[in-house]
Structures are given as C-alpha cells and as structure tokens.
Amino acid sequence: MIRVQLPGRFRMYDETRCLNEEAIHSPIITKLLVYMICNKNHIVTLEQLTEALWTDEKSENPYGALKNMMYRLRGTLRKVWPVERGSCLLYEGCHGTDEKPGAPQTAKEKYRFSVI
C-alpha cells in the first residue's frame, strides 16, 4: 500500500520505497503531485491546475508547462514504483471538446490520478 504524508514535508512511501521533495527535484512538481493526490477522486481541468499551481503568476503556456510537468512526474513515479511491478500512482489524461453544434472544437485537458 502506498501512503502519503502531507502535513509538514511531503513524503510518499510503501514498505520498501520512498519518494520525497528532494527526489522530485522541483517544488512546483511536488505541488502538482500533492494537488492531484488531494483531488484523487475528481477529474481536474487544465484551468483548475493552472489556478492551483501558478497562484502568484501566470504561465505564458500553461498547457505546455503542465504537459512537461506531468511527463517529468510520471517518470519520477515510475522510477520509484515501476508499472510492471504492480501498484503505481499514475495520471490518466483525456481530451474533451465543446459539444455545442456549430461551436468551434476547443480541446479541454482533464487529468485524474488513480492507483493501478
């Protein structure tokens, strides 16, 4: 079972492995992981993540920044909990579109973490 320690310094661990802020190497990626864990039962939109991650500033390209951060986070998680070994916390991405007839099709990025 993977456990998460949130009060104080972030730590995610099981019986033999541990992932902490130092291993992630990025405060904003740690913030992303914590946000996704706290919202694990919800689908989170790009807009929600942008507001949560960039509270003091705006990213010029939030989609690109988030895509890069998710890529780095998945790689870090797979180093600690490889997929072929069983349980690993991963994200599921899905693209949605506006479904109004005649409306321009705009992609809406959504994310959800799940334990597999």
XYZ file of N, CA, C and O in Angstrom:
464
model
N 0.834 -1.162 0.000
C 0.000 0.000 0.000
C 0.896 1.248 0.000
O 1.853 1.326 0.745
N 0.552 2.201 -0.842
C 1.288 3.457 -0.910
C 0.632 4.441 0.053
O -0.578 4.628 0.027
N 1.466 5.070 0.891
C 0.958 6.042 1.855
C 1.529 7.412 1.536
O 2.607 7.532 0.954
N 0.815 8.444 1.955
C 1.244 9.814 1.699
C 1.236 10.590 3.010
O 0.253 10.544 3.751
N 2.334 11.276 3.265
C 2.432 12.173 4.412
C 2.362 13.597 3.889
O 3.221 14.030 3.128
N 1.321 14.326 4.261
C 1.147 15.685 3.765
C 1.450 16.771 4.796
O 2.034 17.772 4.440
N 1.070 16.646 6.039
C 1.446 17.728 6.957
C 2.969 17.768 7.091
O 3.623 16.738 7.206
N 3.515 18.953 7.018
C 4.973 19.070 7.086
C 5.582 18.802 5.723
O 5.041 19.170 4.689
N 6.693 18.109 5.705
C 7.365 17.806 4.445
C 6.679 16.645 3.742
O 6.335 15.637 4.348
N 6.505 16.790 2.419
C 5.836 15.763 1.614
C 6.663 14.485 1.586
O 7.883 14.503 1.428
N 5.964 13.356 1.721
C 6.592 12.046 1.605
C 5.537 11.064 1.143
O 4.408 11.055 1.637
N 5.896 10.218 0.173
C 5.017 9.179 -0.353
C 5.824 7.887 -0.271
O 6.955 7.826 -0.782
N 5.273 6.850 0.361
C 6.093 5.683 0.647
C 5.263 4.406 0.757
O 4.054 4.441 0.919
N 5.972 3.288 0.655
C 5.387 1.988 0.965
C 6.379 1.262 1.872
O 7.260 1.898 2.455
N 6.301 -0.042 1.945
C 7.155 -0.800 2.858
C 8.642 -0.697 2.516
O 9.495 -0.778 3.394
N 8.968 -0.509 1.248
C 10.384 -0.551 0.836
C 10.871 0.690 0.097
O 12.073 0.854 -0.088
N 9.971 1.548 -0.358
C 10.388 2.693 -1.184
C 9.807 3.992 -0.636
O 8.759 3.988 -0.003
N 10.498 5.088 -0.966
C 10.045 6.393 -0.501
C 10.333 7.450 -1.561
O 11.387 7.452 -2.196
N 9.371 8.335 -1.767
C 9.525 9.474 -2.658
C 9.294 10.721 -1.822
O 8.276 10.837 -1.150
N 10.270 11.658 -1.855
C 10.112 12.894 -1.100
C 10.436 14.089 -1.993
O 10.741 13.935 -3.176
N 10.361 15.284 -1.424
C 10.581 16.504 -2.200
C 11.968 16.529 -2.847
O 12.109 16.992 -3.978
N 12.964 16.057 -2.145
C 14.326 16.059 -2.684
C 14.439 15.167 -3.922
O 15.135 15.495 -4.868
N 13.747 14.041 -3.922
C 13.792 13.122 -5.062
C 13.037 13.670 -6.266
O 13.378 13.360 -7.409
N 12.043 14.497 -6.030
C 11.266 15.083 -7.131
C 12.037 16.219 -7.795
O 11.917 16.457 -8.993
N 12.866 16.930 -7.038
C 13.747 17.993 -7.558
C 13.027 19.244 -8.044
O 13.610 20.026 -8.781
N 11.768 19.435 -7.701
C 11.041 20.608 -8.179
C 9.873 20.916 -7.247
O 8.958 20.094 -7.130
N 9.877 22.088 -6.623
C 8.758 22.429 -5.742
C 7.414 22.479 -6.464
O 6.393 22.068 -5.911
N 7.393 22.935 -7.706
C 6.106 23.026 -8.414
C 5.594 21.644 -8.826
O 4.390 21.389 -8.824
N 6.488 20.712 -9.132
C 6.044 19.349 -9.448
C 5.569 18.657 -8.171
O 4.598 17.903 -8.195
N 6.221 18.928 -7.049
C 5.727 18.413 -5.770
C 4.335 18.963 -5.492
O 3.433 18.228 -5.090
N 4.140 20.253 -5.753
C 2.835 20.889 -5.561
C 1.781 20.245 -6.476
O 0.654 20.012 -6.063
N 2.154 19.940 -7.722
C 1.259 19.258 -8.657
C 0.851 17.890 -8.114
O -0.330 17.540 -8.101
N 1.819 17.109 -7.656
C 1.526 15.775 -7.131
C 0.616 15.859 -5.907
O -0.370 15.125 -5.808
N 0.906 16.762 -4.993
C 0.080 16.923 -3.797
C -1.350 17.318 -4.186
O -2.325 16.773 -3.661
N -1.479 18.260 -5.132
C -2.809 18.692 -5.576
C -3.587 17.523 -6.179
O -4.769 17.331 -5.889
N -2.914 16.731 -7.011
C -3.590 15.607 -7.656
C -3.975 14.535 -6.638
O -5.038 13.943 -6.739
N -3.119 14.308 -5.649
C -3.457 13.332 -4.607
C -4.660 13.821 -3.802
O -5.577 13.046 -3.510
N -4.660 15.092 -3.451
C -5.774 15.656 -2.673
C -7.089 15.643 -3.460
O -8.163 15.672 -2.864
N -6.993 15.607 -4.778
C -8.187 15.598 -5.634
C -8.312 14.287 -6.395
O -8.841 14.251 -7.503
N -7.837 13.198 -5.790
C -7.759 11.915 -6.491
C -9.100 11.365 -6.948
O -9.160 10.587 -7.866
N -10.171 11.768 -6.342
C -11.485 11.260 -6.735
C -12.212 12.178 -7.701
O -13.405 12.016 -7.943
N -11.495 13.161 -8.246
C -12.096 14.143 -9.135
C -11.297 14.264 -10.428
O -10.085 14.090 -10.437
N -11.980 14.582 -11.485
C -11.304 14.950 -12.723
C -10.945 16.425 -12.589
O -11.777 17.232 -12.213
N -9.691 16.753 -12.859
C -9.191 18.111 -12.687
C -8.896 18.701 -14.063
O -8.213 18.092 -14.877
N -9.418 19.906 -14.313
C -9.216 20.547 -15.611
C -7.911 21.328 -15.639
O -7.320 21.635 -14.602
N -7.489 21.665 -16.821
C -6.292 22.480 -17.009
C -6.443 23.814 -16.288
O -5.505 24.298 -15.657
N -7.619 24.403 -16.345
C -7.855 25.682 -15.681
C -7.687 25.564 -14.169
O -7.093 26.426 -13.529
N -8.207 24.483 -13.584
C -8.066 24.283 -12.145
C -6.603 24.102 -11.760
O -6.152 24.658 -10.756
N -5.862 23.332 -12.549
C -4.447 23.133 -12.258
C -3.659 24.426 -12.413
O -2.779 24.726 -11.609
N -3.991 25.201 -13.432
C -3.302 26.470 -13.649
C -3.504 27.396 -12.455
O -2.556 27.999 -11.962
N -4.742 27.488 -11.975
C -5.031 28.339 -10.819
C -4.316 27.842 -9.568
O -3.840 28.637 -8.762
N -4.235 26.539 -9.381
C -3.608 25.975 -8.189
C -2.081 26.095 -8.220
O -1.458 26.352 -7.194
N -1.486 25.929 -9.397
C -0.023 25.898 -9.486
C 0.607 27.266 -9.652
O 1.706 27.510 -9.168
N -0.046 28.134 -10.372
C 0.515 29.452 -10.635
C -0.348 30.518 -9.961
O -0.986 31.341 -10.614
N -0.368 30.520 -8.633
C -1.212 31.443 -7.884
C -0.701 32.884 -7.963
O -1.493 33.811 -8.009
N 0.611 33.073 -7.966
C 1.177 34.421 -7.958
C 1.511 34.943 -9.339
O 1.742 36.121 -9.525
N 1.588 34.073 -10.292
C 1.994 34.476 -11.638
C 1.206 33.683 -12.665
O 0.604 32.678 -12.356
N 1.241 34.120 -13.878
C 0.581 33.409 -14.964
C 1.648 32.789 -15.853
O 2.667 33.391 -16.139
N 1.394 31.582 -16.290
C 2.279 30.931 -17.236
C 1.875 31.356 -18.637
O 0.686 31.450 -18.950
N 2.857 31.634 -19.470
C 2.545 32.020 -20.850
C 1.967 30.857 -21.636
O 1.194 31.050 -22.561
N 2.363 29.651 -21.282
C 1.883 28.463 -21.978
C 1.558 27.389 -20.938
O 2.326 26.453 -20.763
N 0.433 27.520 -20.229
C 0.139 26.565 -19.162
C 0.000 25.131 -19.659
O 0.411 24.200 -18.977
N -0.564 24.944 -20.854
C -0.708 23.585 -21.383
C 0.671 22.941 -21.580
O 0.908 21.823 -21.166
N 1.581 23.677 -22.198
C 2.926 23.151 -22.432
C 3.673 22.899 -21.140
O 4.337 21.874 -20.974
N 3.565 23.837 -20.195
C 4.244 23.684 -18.907
C 3.681 22.484 -18.148
O 4.430 21.678 -17.587
N 2.363 22.350 -18.148
C 1.729 21.245 -17.441
C 2.058 19.906 -18.086
O 2.324 18.919 -17.400
N 2.044 19.856 -19.394
C 2.389 18.620 -20.108
C 3.807 18.181 -19.746
O 4.056 17.015 -19.469
N 4.739 19.131 -19.705
C 6.117 18.830 -19.338
C 6.207 18.361 -17.887
O 6.915 17.398 -17.576
N 5.474 19.030 -16.999
C 5.498 18.648 -15.585
C 4.908 17.255 -15.377
O 5.428 16.469 -14.590
N 3.820 16.938 -16.077
C 3.217 15.604 -15.971
C 4.187 14.533 -16.477
O 4.314 13.468 -15.881
N 4.882 14.830 -17.569
C 5.863 13.891 -18.126
C 6.961 13.624 -17.092
O 7.324 12.472 -16.832
N 7.482 14.695 -16.504
C 8.537 14.546 -15.500
C 8.037 13.810 -14.261
O 8.738 12.961 -13.700
N 6.816 14.116 -13.833
C 6.245 13.464 -12.658
C 6.030 11.974 -12.904
O 6.370 11.143 -12.061
N 5.485 11.614 -14.065
C 5.289 10.187 -14.380
C 6.626 9.455 -14.376
O 6.727 8.343 -13.860
N 7.656 10.070 -14.945
C 8.979 9.446 -14.956
C 9.523 9.236 -13.556
O 10.074 8.176 -13.235
N 9.349 10.224 -12.695
C 9.809 10.115 -11.312
C 9.046 9.014 -10.580
O 9.640 8.198 -9.876
N 7.723 8.974 -10.761
C 6.920 7.945 -10.100
C 7.290 6.549 -10.590
O 7.359 5.599 -9.808
N 7.540 6.420 -11.881
C 7.891 5.094 -12.437
C 9.252 4.618 -11.966
O 9.492 3.413 -11.896
N 10.152 5.542 -11.661
C 11.453 5.133 -11.116
C 11.292 4.502 -9.741
O 11.992 3.558 -9.399
N 10.368 5.030 -8.959
C 10.162 4.527 -7.608
C 9.215 3.335 -7.598
O 9.458 2.340 -6.920
N 8.122 3.429 -8.359
C 7.135 2.355 -8.440
C 6.943 1.965 -9.909
O 5.996 2.419 -10.560
N 7.820 1.095 -10.438
C 7.688 0.696 -11.847
C 6.340 0.037 -12.122
O 5.830 -0.721 -11.311
N 5.776 0.351 -13.285
C 4.460 -0.157 -13.663
C 4.427 -1.678 -13.669
O 3.485 -2.295 -13.208
N 5.487 -2.301 -14.176
C 5.463 -3.764 -14.286
C 5.461 -4.462 -12.933
O 5.161 -5.622 -12.836
N 5.751 -3.744 -11.860
C 5.749 -4.354 -10.535
C 4.392 -4.277 -9.854
O 4.216 -4.763 -8.759
N 3.439 -3.609 -10.429
C 2.119 -3.553 -9.811
C 1.684 -2.136 -9.512
O 1.669 -1.295 -10.392
N 1.345 -1.862 -8.279
C 0.747 -0.585 -7.903
C 1.662 0.594 -8.193
O 2.826 0.591 -7.841
N 1.114 1.562 -8.823
C 1.834 2.798 -9.123
C 0.811 3.906 -9.295
O -0.243 3.691 -9.870
N 1.124 5.073 -8.804
C 0.226 6.200 -8.953
C 0.526 6.867 -10.278
O 1.630 7.320 -10.514
N -0.428 6.885 -11.160
C -0.245 7.444 -12.499
C -1.393 8.378 -12.822
O -2.442 8.317 -12.211
N -1.202 9.214 -13.837
C -2.308 10.059 -14.256
C -2.947 9.483 -15.501
O -2.338 8.770 -16.271
N -4.192 9.796 -15.662
C -4.918 9.465 -16.884
C -5.296 10.785 -17.511
O -5.933 11.608 -16.885
N -4.900 11.024 -18.726
C -5.267 12.258 -19.404
C -6.362 11.971 -20.410
O -6.412 10.905 -21.002
N -7.256 12.901 -20.564
C -8.279 12.743 -21.588
C -8.568 14.110 -22.182
O -8.414 15.126 -21.520
N -8.922 14.126 -23.423
C -9.257 15.371 -24.102
C -10.757 15.409 -24.306
O -11.350 14.441 -24.752
N -11.361 16.532 -23.988
C -12.780 16.729 -24.236
C -12.938 17.900 -25.191
O -12.005 18.650 -25.416
N -14.075 18.045 -25.770
C -14.321 19.180 -26.659
C -15.651 19.796 -26.321
O -16.507 19.156 -25.709
N -15.824 21.052 -26.697
C -17.140 21.680 -26.564
C -18.083 20.938 -27.497
O -17.768 20.714 -28.656
N -19.237 20.571 -26.990
C -20.131 19.743 -27.782
C -21.332 20.497 -28.332
O -22.289 19.896 -28.779
N -21.307 21.810 -28.321
C -22.416 22.573 -28.877
C -22.352 22.519 -30.394
O -21.301 22.749 -30.978
N -23.459 22.198 -31.061
C -23.443 22.148 -32.519
C -23.020 23.493 -33.107
O -23.476 24.540 -32.688
N -22.107 23.432 -34.040
C -21.638 24.640 -34.710
C -20.580 25.403 -33.944
O -19.981 26.336 -34.462
N -20.325 25.022 -32.696
C -19.307 25.714 -31.910
C -17.925 25.227 -32.343
O -17.765 24.073 -32.734
N -16.916 26.100 -32.284
C -15.568 25.649 -32.610
C -15.127 24.577 -31.623
O -15.465 24.643 -30.444
N -14.419 23.589 -32.109
C -13.951 22.496 -31.263
C -12.685 22.930 -30.539
O -11.634 23.072 -31.138
N -12.782 23.152 -29.237
C -11.624 23.544 -28.446
C -11.315 22.437 -27.460
O -12.204 21.932 -26.776
N -10.076 22.056 -27.420
C -9.664 20.979 -26.514
C -9.694 21.464 -25.077
O -9.319 22.588 -24.786
N -10.168 20.613 -24.205
C -10.150 20.893 -22.774
C -9.432 19.728 -22.118
O -9.926 18.618 -22.112
N -8.255 19.994 -21.593
C -7.450 18.955 -20.977
C -7.987 18.650 -19.584
O -8.310 19.556 -18.828
N -8.088 17.370 -19.258
C -8.547 16.938 -17.945
C -7.608 15.853 -17.445
O -7.090 15.067 -18.223
N -7.394 15.814 -16.142
C -6.478 14.850 -15.550
C -7.117 14.188 -14.348
O -7.931 14.773 -13.662
N -6.692 12.958 -14.088
C -7.127 12.259 -12.896
C -6.017 11.283 -12.503
O -5.443 10.614 -13.353
N -5.726 11.193 -11.236
C -4.768 10.212 -10.749
C -5.522 8.989 -10.285
O -6.624 9.095 -9.761
N -4.924 7.853 -10.481
C -5.538 6.621 -9.993
C -4.445 5.642 -9.617
O -3.325 5.727 -10.101
N -4.773 4.725 -8.759
C -3.835 3.676 -8.364
C -4.147 2.444 -9.194
O -5.287 2.001 -9.250
N -3.124 1.948 -9.892
C -3.335 0.754 -10.715
C -2.433 -0.367 -10.240
O -1.461 -0.137 -9.550
